[in-house]
């Protein structure tokens, strides 16, 4: 035997509460109430799904906006780095390069002696 439908359960509940069979008018009122509530539940479920879809859309919009903002910040930081590199003073850069290229004091003294020797012994 199959399980009774919601409509049959509602009719049985109403008859138990009233302790008598339902009149045709009461059945009509009960059916109208049952249909209205079924439609209301369906409408509320539809509203819930629509709200969830809208919220998910906003979530994705915010994620895309955050990613675009992060890309903009990354590009700005890279541009700042390039601008700093291009704005270095060339003489300061040459001095720094020379300091890096120097290998020690002995080489400097040897170079100085070679220059002095070239002046005194032509």
N, CA, C and O atoms as a DFTB+ gen file, in Angstrom:
488 C
 N C O
     1  1       0.846      -1.188       0.000
     2  2       0.000       0.000       0.000
     3  2       0.889       1.248       0.000
     4  3       1.865       1.327       0.745
     5  1       0.537       2.211      -0.840
     6  2       1.357       3.416      -0.957
     7  2       1.037       4.385       0.186
     8  3      -0.022       4.329       0.811
     9  1       1.973       5.244       0.419
    10  2       1.809       6.243       1.481
    11  2       0.791       7.294       1.038
    12  3       0.762       7.675      -0.132
    13  1      -0.046       7.765       1.970
    14  2      -1.048       8.773       1.593
    15  2      -0.380      10.090       1.203
    16  3       0.695      10.424       1.703
    17  1      -1.025      10.831       0.309
    18  2      -0.490      12.119      -0.134
    19  2      -0.681      13.154       0.975
    20  3      -1.364      12.908       1.969
    21  1      -0.063      14.310       0.778
    22  2      -0.196      15.397       1.756
    23  2      -1.653      15.834       1.880
    24  3      -2.125      16.154       2.971
    25  1      -2.353      15.843       0.761
    26  2      -3.759      16.252       0.760
    27  2      -4.591      15.278       1.592
    28  3      -5.447      15.695       2.373
    29  1      -4.338      13.981       1.422
    30  2      -5.067      12.972       2.189
    31  2      -4.728      13.063       3.669
    32  3      -5.601      12.902       4.521
    33  1      -3.460      13.321       3.975
    34  2      -3.062      13.479       5.377
    35  2      -3.755      14.683       6.002
    36  3      -4.206      14.619       7.145
    37  1      -3.842      15.783       5.252
    38  2      -4.490      16.994       5.761
    39  2      -5.977      16.747       6.007
    40  3      -6.519      17.197       7.016
    41  1      -6.635      16.039       5.099
    42  2      -8.056      15.719       5.287
    43  2      -8.250      14.859       6.537
    44  3      -9.154      15.104       7.336
    45  1      -7.397      13.857       6.695
    46  2      -7.521      12.973       7.859
    47  2      -7.284      13.741       9.145
    48  3      -7.986      13.526      10.133
    49  1      -6.303      14.635       9.146
    50  2      -6.019      15.440      10.339
    51  2      -7.223      16.313      10.702
    52  3      -7.603      16.406      11.869
    53  1      -7.821      16.958       9.679
    54  2      -8.980      17.828       9.934
    55  2     -10.152      17.016      10.479
    56  3     -10.842      17.484      11.385
    57  1     -10.395      15.824       9.959
    58  2     -11.504      14.986      10.435
    59  2     -11.257      14.516      11.868
    60  3     -12.196      14.443      12.661
    61  1     -10.010      14.197      12.210
    62  2      -9.687      13.784      13.579
    63  2      -9.911      14.934      14.544
    64  3     -10.464      14.742      15.626
    65  1      -9.479      16.143      14.153
    66  2      -9.634      17.317      15.029
    67  2     -11.107      17.672      15.226
    68  3     -11.531      18.024      16.326
    69  1     -11.882      17.572      14.139
    70  2     -13.306      17.918      14.227
    71  2     -14.144      16.764      14.793
    72  3     -15.274      16.972      15.232
    73  1     -13.593      15.564      14.780
    74  2     -14.286      14.350      15.249
    75  2     -15.547      14.070      14.446
    76  3     -16.537      13.558      14.969
    77  1     -15.488      14.416      13.162
    78  2     -16.598      14.147      12.260
    79  2     -16.097      14.289      10.830
    80  3     -15.038      14.873      10.601
    81  1     -16.842      13.766       9.872
    82  2     -16.432      13.959       8.474
    83  2     -16.585      15.420       8.054
    84  3     -17.412      16.153       8.596
    85  1     -15.784      15.820       7.093
    86  2     -15.835      17.199       6.605
    87  2     -17.007      17.393       5.658
    88  3     -17.348      16.505       4.877
    89  1     -17.624      18.583       5.741
    90  2     -18.700      18.930       4.816
    91  2     -18.073      19.352       3.490
    92  3     -16.878      19.644       3.452
    93  1     -18.842      19.392       2.403
    94  2     -18.285      19.838       1.109
    95  2     -17.714      21.254       1.172
    96  3     -16.702      21.542       0.534
    97  1     -18.364      22.148       1.943
    98  2     -17.833      23.515       2.068
    99  2     -16.494      23.507       2.802
   100  3     -15.567      24.222       2.422
   101  1     -16.399      22.702       3.847
   102  2     -15.140      22.623       4.591
   103  2     -14.041      22.013       3.724
   104  3     -12.886      22.434       3.786
   105  1     -14.402      21.031       2.927
   106  2     -13.430      20.451       2.004
   107  2     -12.930      21.483       1.000
   108  3     -11.744      21.524       0.671
   109  1     -13.856      22.324       0.512
   110  2     -13.475      23.390      -0.429
   111  2     -12.524      24.381       0.233
   112  3     -11.511      24.767      -0.350
   113  1     -12.858      24.788       1.453
   114  2     -12.003      25.737       2.175
   115  2     -10.636      25.117       2.467
   116  3      -9.602      25.771       2.333
   117  1     -10.652      23.854       2.866
   118  2      -9.402      23.171       3.164
   119  2      -8.534      23.035       1.906
   120  3      -7.315      23.201       1.961
   121  1      -9.174      22.734       0.785
   122  2      -8.432      22.614      -0.472
   123  2      -7.847      23.960      -0.892
   124  3      -6.712      24.021      -1.363
   125  1      -8.608      25.031      -0.725
   126  2      -8.109      26.374      -1.066
   127  2      -6.909      26.730      -0.185
   128  3      -5.909      27.267      -0.660
   129  1      -7.033      26.420       1.100
   130  2      -5.933      26.679       2.037
   131  2      -4.696      25.865       1.649
   132  3      -3.578      26.379       1.640
   133  1      -4.917      24.581       1.326
   134  2      -3.824      23.686       0.952
   135  2      -3.111      24.184      -0.296
   136  3      -1.881      24.213      -0.335
   137  1      -3.872      24.579      -1.322
   138  2      -3.260      25.064      -2.573
   139  2      -2.512      26.377      -2.355
   140  3      -1.413      26.574      -2.875
   141  1      -3.123      27.270      -1.581
   142  2      -2.470      28.566      -1.327
   143  2      -1.149      28.357      -0.604
   144  3      -0.151      28.999      -0.932
   145  1      -1.136      27.468       0.369
   146  2       0.106      27.226       1.108
   147  2       1.146      26.520       0.247
   148  3       2.340      26.800       0.362
   149  1       0.700      25.597      -0.624
   150  2       1.655      24.941      -1.515
   151  2       2.288      25.953      -2.453
   152  3       3.495      25.914      -2.692
   153  1       1.473      26.865      -2.987
   154  2       2.006      27.890      -3.890
   155  2       2.929      28.838      -3.134
   156  3       3.963      29.253      -3.657
   157  1       2.554      29.178      -1.902
   158  2       3.395      30.080      -1.111
   159  2       4.752      29.439      -0.833
   160  3       5.783      30.108      -0.894
   161  1       4.750      28.160      -0.532
   162  2       6.017      27.460      -0.285
   163  2       6.865      27.452      -1.553
   164  3       8.074      27.678      -1.503
   165  1       6.224      27.192      -2.683
   166  2       6.966      27.186      -3.949
   167  2       7.526      28.573      -4.257
   168  3       8.655      28.705      -4.729
   169  1       6.730      29.602      -3.987
   170  2       7.193      30.972      -4.238
   171  2       8.373      31.310      -3.331
   172  3       9.356      31.906      -3.770
   173  1       8.263      30.919      -2.052
   174  2       9.363      31.207      -1.118
   175  2      10.630      30.458      -1.519
   176  3      11.732      30.996      -1.418
   177  1      10.471      29.206      -1.977
   178  2      11.645      28.453      -2.440
   179  2      12.270      29.143      -3.653
   180  3      13.493      29.238      -3.759
   181  1      11.425      29.621      -4.563
   182  2      11.940      30.350      -5.727
   183  2      12.661      31.626      -5.320
   184  3      13.710      31.962      -5.869
   185  1      12.081      32.337      -4.343
   186  2      12.734      33.552      -3.838
   187  2      14.102      33.231      -3.235
   188  3      15.078      33.953      -3.441
   189  1      14.144      32.124      -2.482
   190  2      15.401      31.719      -1.859
   191  2      16.458      31.411      -2.919
   192  3      17.599      31.858      -2.806
   193  1      16.084      30.651      -3.944
   194  2      17.034      30.328      -5.007
   195  2      17.484      31.585      -5.751
   196  3      18.652      31.707      -6.119
   197  1      16.565      32.508      -5.970
   198  2      16.916      33.744      -6.674
   199  2      17.884      34.576      -5.828
   200  3      18.843      35.142      -6.353
   201  1      17.632      34.645      -4.532
   202  2      18.521      35.389      -3.631
   203  2      19.911      34.758      -3.598
   204  3      20.926      35.454      -3.619
   205  1      19.937      33.421      -3.547
   206  2      21.230      32.732      -3.535
   207  2      21.992      32.976      -4.834
   208  3      23.207      33.175      -4.814
   209  1      21.286      32.961      -5.958
   210  2      21.949      33.211      -7.243
   211  2      22.484      34.636      -7.305
   212  3      23.589      34.867      -7.796
   213  1      21.709      35.581      -6.813
   214  2      22.153      36.981      -6.801
   215  2      23.380      37.156      -5.898
   216  3      24.340      37.833      -6.266
   217  1      23.335      36.544      -4.726
   218  2      24.471      36.637      -3.801
   219  2      25.728      36.014      -4.396
   220  3      26.829      36.541      -4.237
   221  1      25.555      34.891      -5.079
   222  2      26.709      34.255      -5.719
   223  2      27.273      35.147      -6.818
   224  3      28.489      35.242      -6.985
   225  1      26.391      35.798      -7.565
   226  2      26.849      36.729      -8.599
   227  2      27.653      37.876      -8.008
   228  3      28.696      38.249      -8.544
   229  1      27.171      38.433      -6.908
   230  2      27.894      39.528      -6.244
   231  2      29.238      39.033      -5.720
   232  3      30.237      39.749      -5.784
   233  1      29.259      37.804      -5.200
   234  2      30.505      37.223      -4.713
   235  2      31.543      37.156      -5.828
   236  3      32.701      37.521      -5.626
   237  1      31.128      36.692      -7.001
   238  2      32.063      36.609      -8.122
   239  2      32.473      37.998      -8.615
   240  3      33.626      38.209      -8.991
   241  1      31.536      38.939      -8.613
   242  2      31.886      40.311      -9.012
   243  2      32.952      40.878      -8.084
   244  3      33.913      41.496      -8.543
   245  1      32.789      40.670      -6.790
   246  2      33.770      41.172      -5.827
   247  2      35.118      40.494      -5.994
   248  3      36.161      41.133      -5.856
   249  1      35.098      39.187      -6.295
   250  2      36.361      38.478      -6.499
   251  2      37.100      39.015      -7.724
   252  3      38.318      39.195      -7.691
   253  1      36.368      39.266      -8.791
   254  2      36.991      39.807     -10.011
   255  2      37.530      41.207      -9.751
   256  3      38.631      41.542     -10.187
   257  1      36.752      42.033      -9.035
   258  2      37.209      43.394      -8.735
   259  2      38.470      43.370      -7.876
   260  3      39.389      44.156      -8.105
   261  1      38.522      42.478      -6.892
   262  2      39.715      42.376      -6.039
   263  2      40.925      41.932      -6.845
   264  3      42.030      42.434      -6.639
   265  1      40.722      40.996      -7.756
   266  2      41.829      40.528      -8.587
   267  2      42.321      41.635      -9.516
   268  3      43.526      41.792      -9.713
   269  1      41.396      42.401     -10.086
   270  2      41.802      43.508     -10.959
   271  2      42.571      44.565     -10.164
   272  3      43.554      45.127     -10.648
   273  1      42.112      44.826      -8.944
   274  2      42.807      45.815      -8.105
   275  2      44.211      45.319      -7.764
   276  3      45.165      46.097      -7.764
   277  1      44.337      44.013      -7.470
   278  2      45.653      43.447      -7.172
   279  2      46.570      43.549      -8.384
   280  3      47.752      43.861      -8.239
   281  1      46.042      43.291      -9.571
   282  2      46.853      43.422     -10.790
   283  2      47.315      44.855     -10.999
   284  3      48.454      45.093     -11.401
   285  1      46.431      45.811     -10.726
   286  2      46.790      47.220     -10.854
   287  2      47.904      47.593      -9.878
   288  3      48.844      48.306     -10.229
   289  1      47.780      47.093      -8.638
   290  2      48.811      47.389      -7.634
   291  2      50.154      46.765      -8.021
   292  3      51.206      47.374      -7.824
   293  1      50.115      45.556      -8.568
   294  2      51.352      44.895      -8.992
   295  2      52.022      45.664     -10.118
   296  3      53.239      45.850     -10.123
   297  1      51.215      46.107     -11.072
   298  2      51.763      46.881     -12.190
   299  2      52.345      48.207     -11.704
   300  3      53.401      48.630     -12.172
   301  1      51.663      48.857     -10.773
   302  2      52.166      50.132     -10.236
   303  2      53.488      49.929      -9.502
   304  3      54.399      50.749      -9.616
   305  1      53.591      48.829      -8.743
   306  2      54.843      48.563      -8.025
   307  2      55.985      48.301      -9.006
   308  3      57.105      48.766      -8.791
   309  1      55.710      47.563     -10.076
   310  2      56.739      47.309     -11.081
   311  2      57.163      48.612     -11.753
   312  3      58.351      48.829     -11.992
   313  1      56.207      49.471     -12.055
   314  2      56.529      50.766     -12.678
   315  2      57.368      51.625     -11.740
   316  3      58.295      52.303     -12.184
   317  1      57.053      51.604     -10.454
   318  2      57.851      52.376      -9.489
   319  2      59.290      51.876      -9.463
   320  3      60.228      52.671      -9.403
   321  1      59.464      50.554      -9.507
   322  2      60.815      49.992      -9.512
   323  2      61.600      50.410     -10.738
   324  3      62.775      50.762     -10.642
   325  1      60.950      50.371     -11.890
   326  2      61.622      50.773     -13.132
   327  2      61.970      52.254     -13.082
   328  3      63.056      52.650     -13.506
   329  1      61.055      53.076     -12.566
   330  2      61.328      54.515     -12.478
   331  2      62.497      54.783     -11.530
   332  3      63.299      55.681     -11.785
   333  1      62.606      54.025     -10.450
   334  2      63.741      54.200      -9.540
   335  2      65.049      53.837     -10.222
   336  3      66.060      54.524     -10.070
   337  1      65.011      52.743     -10.979
   338  2      66.235      52.326     -11.674
   339  2      66.659      53.396     -12.669
   340  3      67.843      53.724     -12.751
   341  1      65.718      53.943     -13.425
   342  2      66.053      54.959     -14.431
   343  2      66.441      56.295     -13.819
   344  3      67.119      57.088     -14.472
   345  1      66.036      56.564     -12.595
   346  2      66.331      57.868     -11.994
   347  2      67.630      57.883     -11.211
   348  3      67.989      58.922     -10.657
   349  1      68.351      56.768     -11.142
   350  2      69.636      56.759     -10.437
   351  2      70.628      57.691     -11.140
   352  3      70.658      57.782     -12.367
   353  1      71.420      58.364     -10.345
   354  2      72.455      59.235     -10.899
   355  2      73.528      58.359     -11.542
   356  3      74.002      57.400     -10.934
   357  1      73.903      58.692     -12.762
   358  2      74.859      57.842     -13.481
   359  2      76.223      57.834     -12.818
   360  3      76.898      56.804     -12.814
   361  1      76.647      58.969     -12.252
   362  2      77.965      58.981     -11.601
   363  2      77.932      58.152     -10.325
   364  3      78.904      57.472      -9.994
   365  1      76.825      58.208      -9.619
   366  2      76.712      57.387      -8.422
   367  2      76.707      55.913      -8.806
   368  3      77.290      55.079      -8.112
   369  1      76.050      55.601      -9.910
   370  2      76.024      54.220     -10.375
   371  2      77.416      53.777     -10.797
   372  3      77.818      52.645     -10.529
   373  1      78.160      54.673     -11.462
   374  2      79.525      54.336     -11.884
   375  2      80.416      54.131     -10.667
   376  3      81.235      53.212     -10.648
   377  1      80.266      54.975      -9.651
   378  2      81.055      54.820      -8.425
   379  2      80.741      53.509      -7.733
   380  3      81.640      52.816      -7.256
   381  1      79.472      53.177      -7.683
   382  2      79.086      51.921      -7.050
   383  2      79.634      50.736      -7.833
   384  3      80.063      49.742      -7.247
   385  1      79.620      50.843      -9.158
   386  2      80.158      49.768      -9.986
   387  2      81.652      49.620      -9.762
   388  3      82.175      48.507      -9.705
   389  1      82.339      50.759      -9.634
   390  2      83.787      50.709      -9.414
   391  2      84.094      50.067      -8.068
   392  3      85.032      49.278      -7.950
   393  1      83.297      50.407      -7.047
   394  2      83.510      49.814      -5.728
   395  2      83.301      48.309      -5.761
   396  3      84.025      47.557      -5.108
   397  1      82.319      47.882      -6.517
   398  2      82.070      46.453      -6.632
   399  2      83.227      45.794      -7.382
   400  3      83.614      44.673      -7.053
   401  1      83.786      46.479      -8.390
   402  2      84.829      45.901      -9.233
   403  2      86.184      45.836      -8.538
   404  3      87.039      45.039      -8.924
   405  1      86.388      46.667      -7.516
   406  2      87.686      46.657      -6.838
   407  2      87.852      45.355      -6.068
   408  3      86.930      44.868      -5.414
   409  1      89.072      44.804      -6.169
   410  2      89.288      43.508      -5.519
   411  2      90.120      43.626      -4.258
   412  3      90.190      42.664      -3.493
   413  1      90.755      44.762      -4.004
   414  2      91.528      44.880      -2.777
   415  2      92.523      46.024      -2.816
   416  3      92.711      46.662      -3.852
   417  1      93.169      46.285      -1.664
   418  2      94.117      47.392      -1.519
   419  2      95.413      47.121      -2.291
   420  3      95.993      48.042      -2.865
   421  1      95.859      45.897      -2.308
   422  2      97.119      45.573      -2.989
   423  2      97.041      45.923      -4.469
   424  3      98.014      46.418      -5.038
   425  1      95.905      45.675      -5.095
   426  2      95.756      46.020      -6.509
   427  2      95.824      47.527      -6.714
   428  3      96.390      47.999      -7.700
   429  1      95.242      48.288      -5.774
   430  2      95.291      49.747      -5.885
   431  2      96.727      50.253      -5.770
   432  3      97.153      51.118      -6.535
   433  1      97.454      49.714      -4.824
   434  2      98.846      50.149      -4.663
   435  2      99.698      49.753      -5.866
   436  3     100.561      50.518      -6.297
   437  1      99.462      48.592      -6.393
   438  2     100.198      48.159      -7.580
   439  2      99.908      49.076      -8.753
   440  3     100.816      49.416      -9.512
   441  1      98.672      49.474      -8.911
   442  2      98.304      50.383      -9.995
   443  2      98.972      51.729      -9.805
   444  3      99.464      52.320     -10.766
   445  1      98.995      52.221      -8.571
   446  2      99.622      53.513      -8.292
   447  2     101.122      53.456      -8.568
   448  3     101.678      54.382      -9.159
   449  1     101.768      52.398      -8.155
   450  2     103.201      52.243      -8.415
   451  2     103.500      52.172      -9.910
   452  3     104.499      52.724     -10.371
   453  1     102.670      51.518     -10.642
   454  2     102.872      51.426     -12.091
   455  2     102.758      52.787     -12.738
   456  3     103.547      53.119     -13.622
   457  1     101.773      53.593     -12.308
   458  2     101.610      54.939     -12.857
   459  2     102.806      55.821     -12.495
   460  3     103.338      56.544     -13.337
   461  1     103.225      55.747     -11.209
   462  2     104.383      56.560     -10.793
   463  2     105.662      56.141     -11.527
   464  3     106.475      56.981     -11.915
   465  1     105.817      54.865     -11.703
   466  2     106.998      54.353     -12.409
   467  2     107.002      54.834     -13.853
   468  3     108.060      55.116     -14.416
   469  1     105.830      54.925     -14.446
   470  2     105.732      55.401     -15.825
   471  2     106.153      56.855     -15.913
   472  3     106.723      57.262     -16.925
   473  1     105.889      57.661     -14.873
   474  2     106.287      59.077     -14.894
   475  2     107.799      59.238     -14.665
   476  3     108.449      60.068     -15.300
   477  1     108.331      58.447     -13.766
   478  2     109.757      58.627     -13.446
   479  2     110.671      57.904     -14.426
   480  3     111.824      58.308     -14.577
   481  1     110.225      56.893     -15.072
   482  2     111.063      56.144     -16.024
   483  2     110.375      56.158     -17.418
   484  3     109.685      55.213     -17.799
   485  1     110.589      57.245     -18.140
   486  2     109.917      57.321     -19.438
   487  2     110.490      56.465     -20.506
   488  3     109.990      56.465     -21.631
